[in-house]
Coordinates of N, CA and C in Angstrom, one line a residue:
M1 N 6.1 3.6 18.1 CA 5.5 3.2 16.8 C 5.3 1.7 16.8
S2 N 4.2 1.3 16.2 CA 3.9 -0.1 16.1 C 4.2 -0.5 14.6
K3 N 4.7 -1.7 14.4 CA 5.0 -2.2 13.0 C 4.2 -3.3 12.7
F4 N 3.6 -3.3 11.4 CA 2.8 -4.4 10.9 C 3.4 -4.8 9.5
E5 N 3.6 -6.1 9.3 CA 4.1 -6.5 8.1 C 3.3 -7.6 7.5
S6 N 3.1 -7.5 6.2 CA 2.4 -8.6 5.4 C 3.3 -9.8 5.3
S7 N 2.7 -10.9 4.9 CA 3.5 -12.0 4.5 C 4.1 -11.7 3.1
V8 N 5.1 -12.4 2.6 CA 5.7 -12.1 1.3 C 4.8 -12.7 0.3
K9 N 4.5 -11.9 -0.7 CA 3.6 -12.3 -1.8 C 4.5 -12.5 -3.1
Q10 N 4.2 -13.6 -3.8 CA 4.9 -13.9 -5.1 C 4.1 -13.2 -6.2
I11 N 4.8 -12.5 -7.1 CA 4.2 -11.8 -8.1 C 4.7 -12.3 -9.5
P12 N 3.8 -12.7 -10.4 CA 4.2 -13.3 -11.7 C 4.6 -12.2 -12.7
Y13 N 5.3 -11.1 -12.2 CA 5.7 -10.1 -13.1 C 7.1 -9.6 -12.6
S14 N 7.9 -9.0 -13.5 CA 9.2 -8.6 -13.2 C 9.2 -7.5 -12.1
Q15 N 10.3 -7.3 -11.4 CA 10.5 -6.3 -10.4 C 10.2 -4.9 -11.0
E16 N 10.7 -4.7 -12.2 CA 10.6 -3.4 -12.8 C 9.1 -3.1 -13.2
A17 N 8.4 -4.1 -13.7 CA 7.0 -3.9 -14.0 C 6.2 -3.5 -12.8
V18 N 6.4 -4.2 -11.7 CA 5.7 -3.9 -10.4 C 6.1 -2.6 -9.9
Y19 N 7.3 -2.2 -9.9 CA 7.8 -0.9 -9.4 C 7.2 0.2 -10.2
N20 N 7.2 0.0 -11.5 CA 6.7 1.1 -12.4 C 5.3 1.4 -12.2
L21 N 4.5 0.4 -11.9 CA 3.1 0.6 -11.6 C 2.8 1.2 -10.2
I22 N 3.5 0.7 -9.2 CA 3.2 1.2 -7.8 C 3.8 2.6 -7.5
S23 N 4.8 2.9 -8.3 CA 5.5 4.2 -8.1 C 4.8 5.4 -8.7
D24 N 3.8 5.1 -9.5 CA 3.0 6.2 -10.1 C 1.5 5.9 -9.8
L25 N 1.0 6.6 -8.8 CA -0.4 6.3 -8.4 C -1.5 6.7 -9.4
S26 N -1.1 7.4 -10.5 CA -2.2 7.6 -11.5 C -2.5 6.2 -12.2
N27 N -1.7 5.2 -12.0 CA -2.0 3.9 -12.5 C -3.1 3.2 -11.7
L28 N -3.6 3.8 -10.6 CA -4.7 3.2 -9.9 C -6.0 3.2 -10.7
E29 N -6.0 4.0 -11.7 CA -7.2 4.0 -12.6 C -7.5 2.6 -13.1
R30 N -6.4 1.8 -13.3 CA -6.6 0.5 -13.9 C -7.3 -0.4 -12.9
V31 N -7.3 -0.2 -11.6 CA -8.0 -1.1 -10.6 C -9.2 -0.4 -10.0
R32 N -9.6 0.8 -10.4 CA -10.7 1.5 -9.8 C -11.9 0.6 -9.7
G33 N -12.2 -0.2 -10.7 CA -13.4 -1.0 -10.8 C -13.4 -2.2 -9.8
R34 N -12.3 -2.6 -9.3 CA -12.1 -3.7 -8.4 C -12.3 -3.3 -6.9
I35 N -12.4 -2.0 -6.7 CA -12.5 -1.5 -5.3 C -14.0 -1.6 -4.9
P36 N -14.3 -2.3 -3.8 CA -15.7 -2.4 -3.4 C -16.2 -1.1 -2.8
E37 N -17.2 -0.5 -3.4 CA -17.7 0.8 -2.9 C -18.3 0.8 -1.5
D38 N -18.7 -0.3 -1.0 CA -19.2 -0.4 0.4 C -18.0 -0.3 1.4
K39 N -16.8 -0.6 0.9 CA -15.6 -0.5 1.8 C -14.9 0.8 1.7
I40 N -14.8 1.4 0.5 CA -14.1 2.6 0.3 C -14.9 3.5 -0.6
K41 N -15.0 4.8 -0.2 CA -15.7 5.8 -1.0 C -14.8 7.0 -1.2
D42 N -15.2 7.8 -2.1 CA -14.5 9.0 -2.5 C -13.0 8.7 -2.8
F43 N -12.8 7.8 -3.6 CA -11.4 7.3 -4.0 C -10.9 8.3 -5.1
S44 N -9.8 9.0 -4.7 CA -9.2 9.9 -5.7 C -7.7 9.8 -5.6
F45 N -7.0 10.2 -6.7 CA -5.5 10.0 -6.7 C -4.9 10.8 -7.8
D46 N -3.6 11.1 -7.7 CA -2.8 11.6 -8.7 C -1.5 10.9 -8.8
K47 N -0.5 11.4 -9.4 CA 0.8 10.6 -9.5 C 1.4 10.3 -8.2
D48 N 1.3 11.2 -7.2 CA 2.0 11.1 -5.9 C 1.2 10.9 -4.7
S49 N -0.2 10.9 -4.8 CA -1.0 10.7 -3.6 C -2.3 10.0 -3.9
V50 N -2.9 9.5 -2.9 CA -4.2 8.8 -3.0 C -5.0 9.1 -1.7
T51 N -6.3 9.4 -1.9 CA -7.2 9.7 -0.8 C -8.4 8.7 -0.9
V52 N -8.7 8.2 0.2 CA -9.9 7.3 0.3 C -10.7 7.7 1.5
N53 N -12.0 7.4 1.5 CA -12.8 7.6 2.7 C -13.4 6.2 3.1
A54 N -12.9 5.7 4.2 CA -13.3 4.4 4.6 C -14.3 4.5 5.8
P55 N -15.3 3.6 5.8 CA -16.2 3.6 7.0 C -15.5 3.4 8.3
M56 N -15.9 4.1 9.3 CA -15.4 4.0 10.7 C -14.0 4.5 10.8
V57 N -13.4 4.9 9.7 CA -12.0 5.5 9.8 C -12.0 6.9 9.3
G58 N -12.8 7.2 8.3 CA -12.8 8.6 7.8 C -11.9 8.7 6.6
S59 N -11.5 9.9 6.3 CA -10.7 10.2 5.1 C -9.2 10.0 5.4
I60 N -8.6 9.3 4.5 CA -7.1 9.0 4.7 C -6.4 9.4 3.4
T61 N -5.4 10.2 3.5 CA -4.6 10.6 2.3 C -3.1 10.1 2.6
L62 N -2.6 9.4 1.5 CA -1.2 8.9 1.5 C -0.5 9.6 0.4
Q63 N 0.7 10.1 0.8 CA 1.6 10.8 -0.2 C 2.9 10.0 -0.3
I64 N 3.3 9.8 -1.6 CA 4.6 9.1 -1.8 C 5.7 10.1 -1.3
V65 N 6.6 9.6 -0.4 CA 7.6 10.4 0.1 C 9.0 10.0 -0.3
E66 N 9.1 8.8 -0.9 CA 10.4 8.3 -1.4 C 10.2 7.2 -2.4
R67 N 10.9 7.3 -3.5 CA 11.0 6.2 -4.5 C 12.4 5.7 -4.6
D68 N 12.6 4.4 -4.3 CA 13.9 3.8 -4.4 C 13.9 2.8 -5.5
E69 N 14.0 3.3 -6.7 CA 13.9 2.4 -7.9 C 14.9 1.3 -8.0
P70 N 14.6 0.1 -8.3 CA 13.2 -0.5 -8.5 C 12.7 -1.3 -7.3
K71 N 13.1 -1.0 -6.1 CA 12.8 -1.9 -5.0 C 11.9 -1.4 -3.9
C72 N 11.6 -0.1 -3.8 CA 10.7 0.3 -2.7 C 10.0 1.6 -3.0
V73 N 8.8 1.7 -2.6 CA 8.0 3.0 -2.6 C 7.5 3.2 -1.2
K74 N 7.8 4.4 -0.6 CA 7.4 4.8 0.7 C 6.4 5.9 0.7
F75 N 5.4 5.7 1.6 CA 4.3 6.6 1.7 C 4.2 7.1 3.1
E76 N 3.6 8.3 3.3 CA 3.3 8.8 4.6 C 1.9 9.4 4.6
S77 N 1.2 9.2 5.7 CA -0.1 9.7 5.8 C 0.0 11.2 6.0
T78 N -0.8 12.0 5.2 CA -0.9 13.4 5.4 C -2.2 13.8 6.0
Q79 N -3.2 12.9 5.9 CA -4.5 13.1 6.5 C -5.0 11.8 7.0
S80 N -5.1 11.6 8.3 CA -5.5 10.3 8.8 C -5.7 10.5 10.3
P81 N -6.7 9.6 10.9 CA -6.9 9.7 12.3 C -5.6 9.3 13.1
I82 N -4.8 8.5 12.5 CA -3.5 8.0 13.2 C -2.4 8.2 12.2
A83 N -1.3 8.9 12.6 CA -0.1 9.1 11.7 C 0.5 7.7 11.4
F84 N 0.8 7.5 10.2 CA 1.5 6.2 9.8 C 2.3 6.4 8.5
N85 N 3.3 5.5 8.4 CA 4.0 5.3 7.1 C 3.7 3.9 6.6
L86 N 3.8 3.8 5.3 CA 3.5 2.5 4.6 C 4.6 2.4 3.5
W87 N 5.2 1.3 3.4 CA 6.1 1.1 2.3 C 5.9 -0.3 1.7
I88 N 6.2 -0.3 0.4 CA 6.0 -1.5 -0.4 C 7.4 -1.9 -1.0
Q89 N 7.9 -3.0 -0.6 CA 9.2 -3.5 -1.1 C 8.9 -4.6 -2.2
V90 N 9.7 -4.5 -3.2 CA 9.7 -5.4 -4.3 C 11.1 -5.9 -4.6
L91 N 11.2 -7.2 -4.6 CA 12.5 -7.8 -4.9 C 12.4 -8.8 -6.0
P92 N 13.4 -8.9 -6.8 CA 13.4 -9.9 -7.9 C 13.5 -11.3 -7.5
V93 N 12.8 -12.2 -8.1 CA 13.0 -13.7 -7.9 C 13.7 -14.2 -9.1
S94 N 13.2 -13.8 -10.3 CA 13.8 -14.1 -11.6 C 13.6 -12.9 -12.5
E95 N 13.9 -13.0 -13.8 CA 13.7 -11.9 -14.7 C 12.3 -11.6 -14.9
T96 N 11.4 -12.6 -14.7 CA 10.0 -12.5 -14.9 C 9.1 -12.6 -13.7
T97 N 9.7 -12.8 -12.5 CA 8.9 -12.9 -11.3 C 9.5 -12.0 -10.2
S98 N 8.7 -11.7 -9.2 CA 9.3 -10.9 -8.1 C 8.5 -11.3 -6.8
K99 N 8.9 -10.7 -5.7 CA 8.1 -10.9 -4.5 C 8.0 -9.5 -3.8
M100 N 6.9 -9.4 -3.0 CA 6.5 -8.1 -2.5 C 6.1 -8.3 -1.0
K101 N 6.4 -7.2 -0.2 CA 6.0 -7.2 1.2 C 5.5 -5.8 1.5
V102 N 4.4 -5.6 2.2 CA 3.9 -4.3 2.6 C 4.2 -4.2 4.1
T103 N 4.7 -3.0 4.5 CA 4.9 -2.8 5.9 C 4.3 -1.4 6.3
V104 N 3.7 -1.4 7.5 CA 3.1 -0.2 8.0 C 3.7 0.1 9.4
K105 N 4.1 1.3 9.7 CA 4.5 1.8 11.0 C 3.5 2.8 11.4
A106 N 2.8 2.6 12.5 CA 1.8 3.5 12.9 C 2.0 4.0 14.3
D107 N 1.7 5.3 14.6 CA 1.8 5.9 15.9 C 0.4 5.7 16.6
I108 N 0.3 4.5 17.2 CA -1.0 4.1 17.9 C -0.9 4.5 19.4
P109 N -1.8 5.2 19.9 CA -1.9 5.5 21.3 C -2.0 4.2 22.1
F110 N -1.3 4.1 23.2 CA -1.3 2.9 24.0 C -2.7 2.3 24.3
M111 N -3.6 3.2 24.6 CA -5.0 2.8 25.0 C -5.7 2.1 23.8
L112 N -5.3 2.4 22.6 CA -6.0 1.9 21.4 C -5.3 0.7 20.8
K113 N -4.0 0.5 21.2 CA -3.2 -0.6 20.6 C -3.9 -1.9 20.5
A114 N -4.4 -2.4 21.6 CA -5.0 -3.7 21.7 C -6.2 -3.8 20.8
M115 N -6.9 -2.7 20.7 CA -8.2 -2.7 19.9 C -7.9 -2.7 18.4
V116 N -6.9 -1.9 17.9 CA -6.7 -1.7 16.5 C -5.6 -2.6 15.9
S117 N -4.7 -3.2 16.7 CA -3.6 -4.0 16.1 C -4.1 -5.1 15.2
G118 N -5.1 -5.9 15.6 CA -5.6 -7.0 14.8 C -6.2 -6.5 13.5
P119 N -7.1 -5.5 13.5 CA -7.6 -5.0 12.2 C -6.5 -4.4 11.3
L120 N -5.6 -3.7 11.9 CA -4.5 -3.1 11.1 C -3.6 -4.2 10.4
Q121 N -3.3 -5.3 11.2 CA -2.6 -6.4 10.6 C -3.4 -7.0 9.4
D122 N -4.7 -7.2 9.7 CA -5.5 -7.7 8.6 C -5.5 -6.8 7.4
G123 N -5.6 -5.5 7.6 CA -5.6 -4.5 6.5 C -4.3 -4.6 5.7
V124 N -3.2 -4.7 6.4 CA -1.9 -4.8 5.7 C -1.9 -6.0 4.8
E125 N -2.4 -7.1 5.4 CA -2.4 -8.4 4.6 C -3.3 -8.2 3.4
K126 N -4.4 -7.6 3.5 CA -5.4 -7.4 2.4 C -4.8 -6.5 1.4
I127 N -4.1 -5.5 1.8 CA -3.4 -4.6 0.8 C -2.4 -5.4 0.0
A128 N -1.6 -6.2 0.7 CA -0.6 -7.1 0.0 C -1.3 -8.1 -1.0
D129 N -2.4 -8.7 -0.5 CA -3.1 -9.6 -1.3 C -3.6 -8.9 -2.6
A130 N -4.2 -7.7 -2.4 CA -4.7 -7.0 -3.6 C -3.6 -6.6 -4.6
L131 N -2.5 -6.2 -4.0 CA -1.3 -5.8 -4.9 C -0.8 -7.1 -5.6
A132 N -0.9 -8.2 -5.0 CA -0.4 -9.4 -5.6 C -1.3 -9.9 -6.8
M133 N -2.5 -9.4 -6.8 CA -3.4 -9.8 -7.9 C -3.5 -8.8 -9.1
V134 N -2.8 -7.7 -8.9 CA -2.9 -6.7 -10.0 C -2.2 -7.1 -11.2
P135 N -2.7 -6.9 -12.4 CA -2.0 -7.2 -13.7 C -1.0 -6.1 -13.9
Y136 N 0.3 -6.4 -13.8 CA 1.3 -5.4 -14.0 C 1.8 -5.3 -15.4
V137 N 0.9 -5.4 -16.4 CA 1.3 -5.3 -17.8 C 0.5 -4.2 -18.4

């Protein structure tokens, strides 16, 4: 398994506010308009899962497999070209601010590792950047 971690992102909202939003995927409705349609198509979700269709990757479905309130939400791919887990950790900095990190562990075949490691690391960082910009109110 290969591991990819984002840098730590500062969030100007409390740990509880961030956790409450990311632990219920039906809240994605709030950010639907910010998702570029040329990058992601067929975006659907419910409380516990999200499915996207990305060019050159295909359809990917993530399911929440664990909620550790208020500090972590863990996801597992249920439909993806490569099996992977993703988790979002949220830690308090103060009563009104927190910090976040996104981690992905992927089962990448040895022959593909050199080719996909860079784009995967970039993707993890972009997910963390996007999560850092969400209004958690």
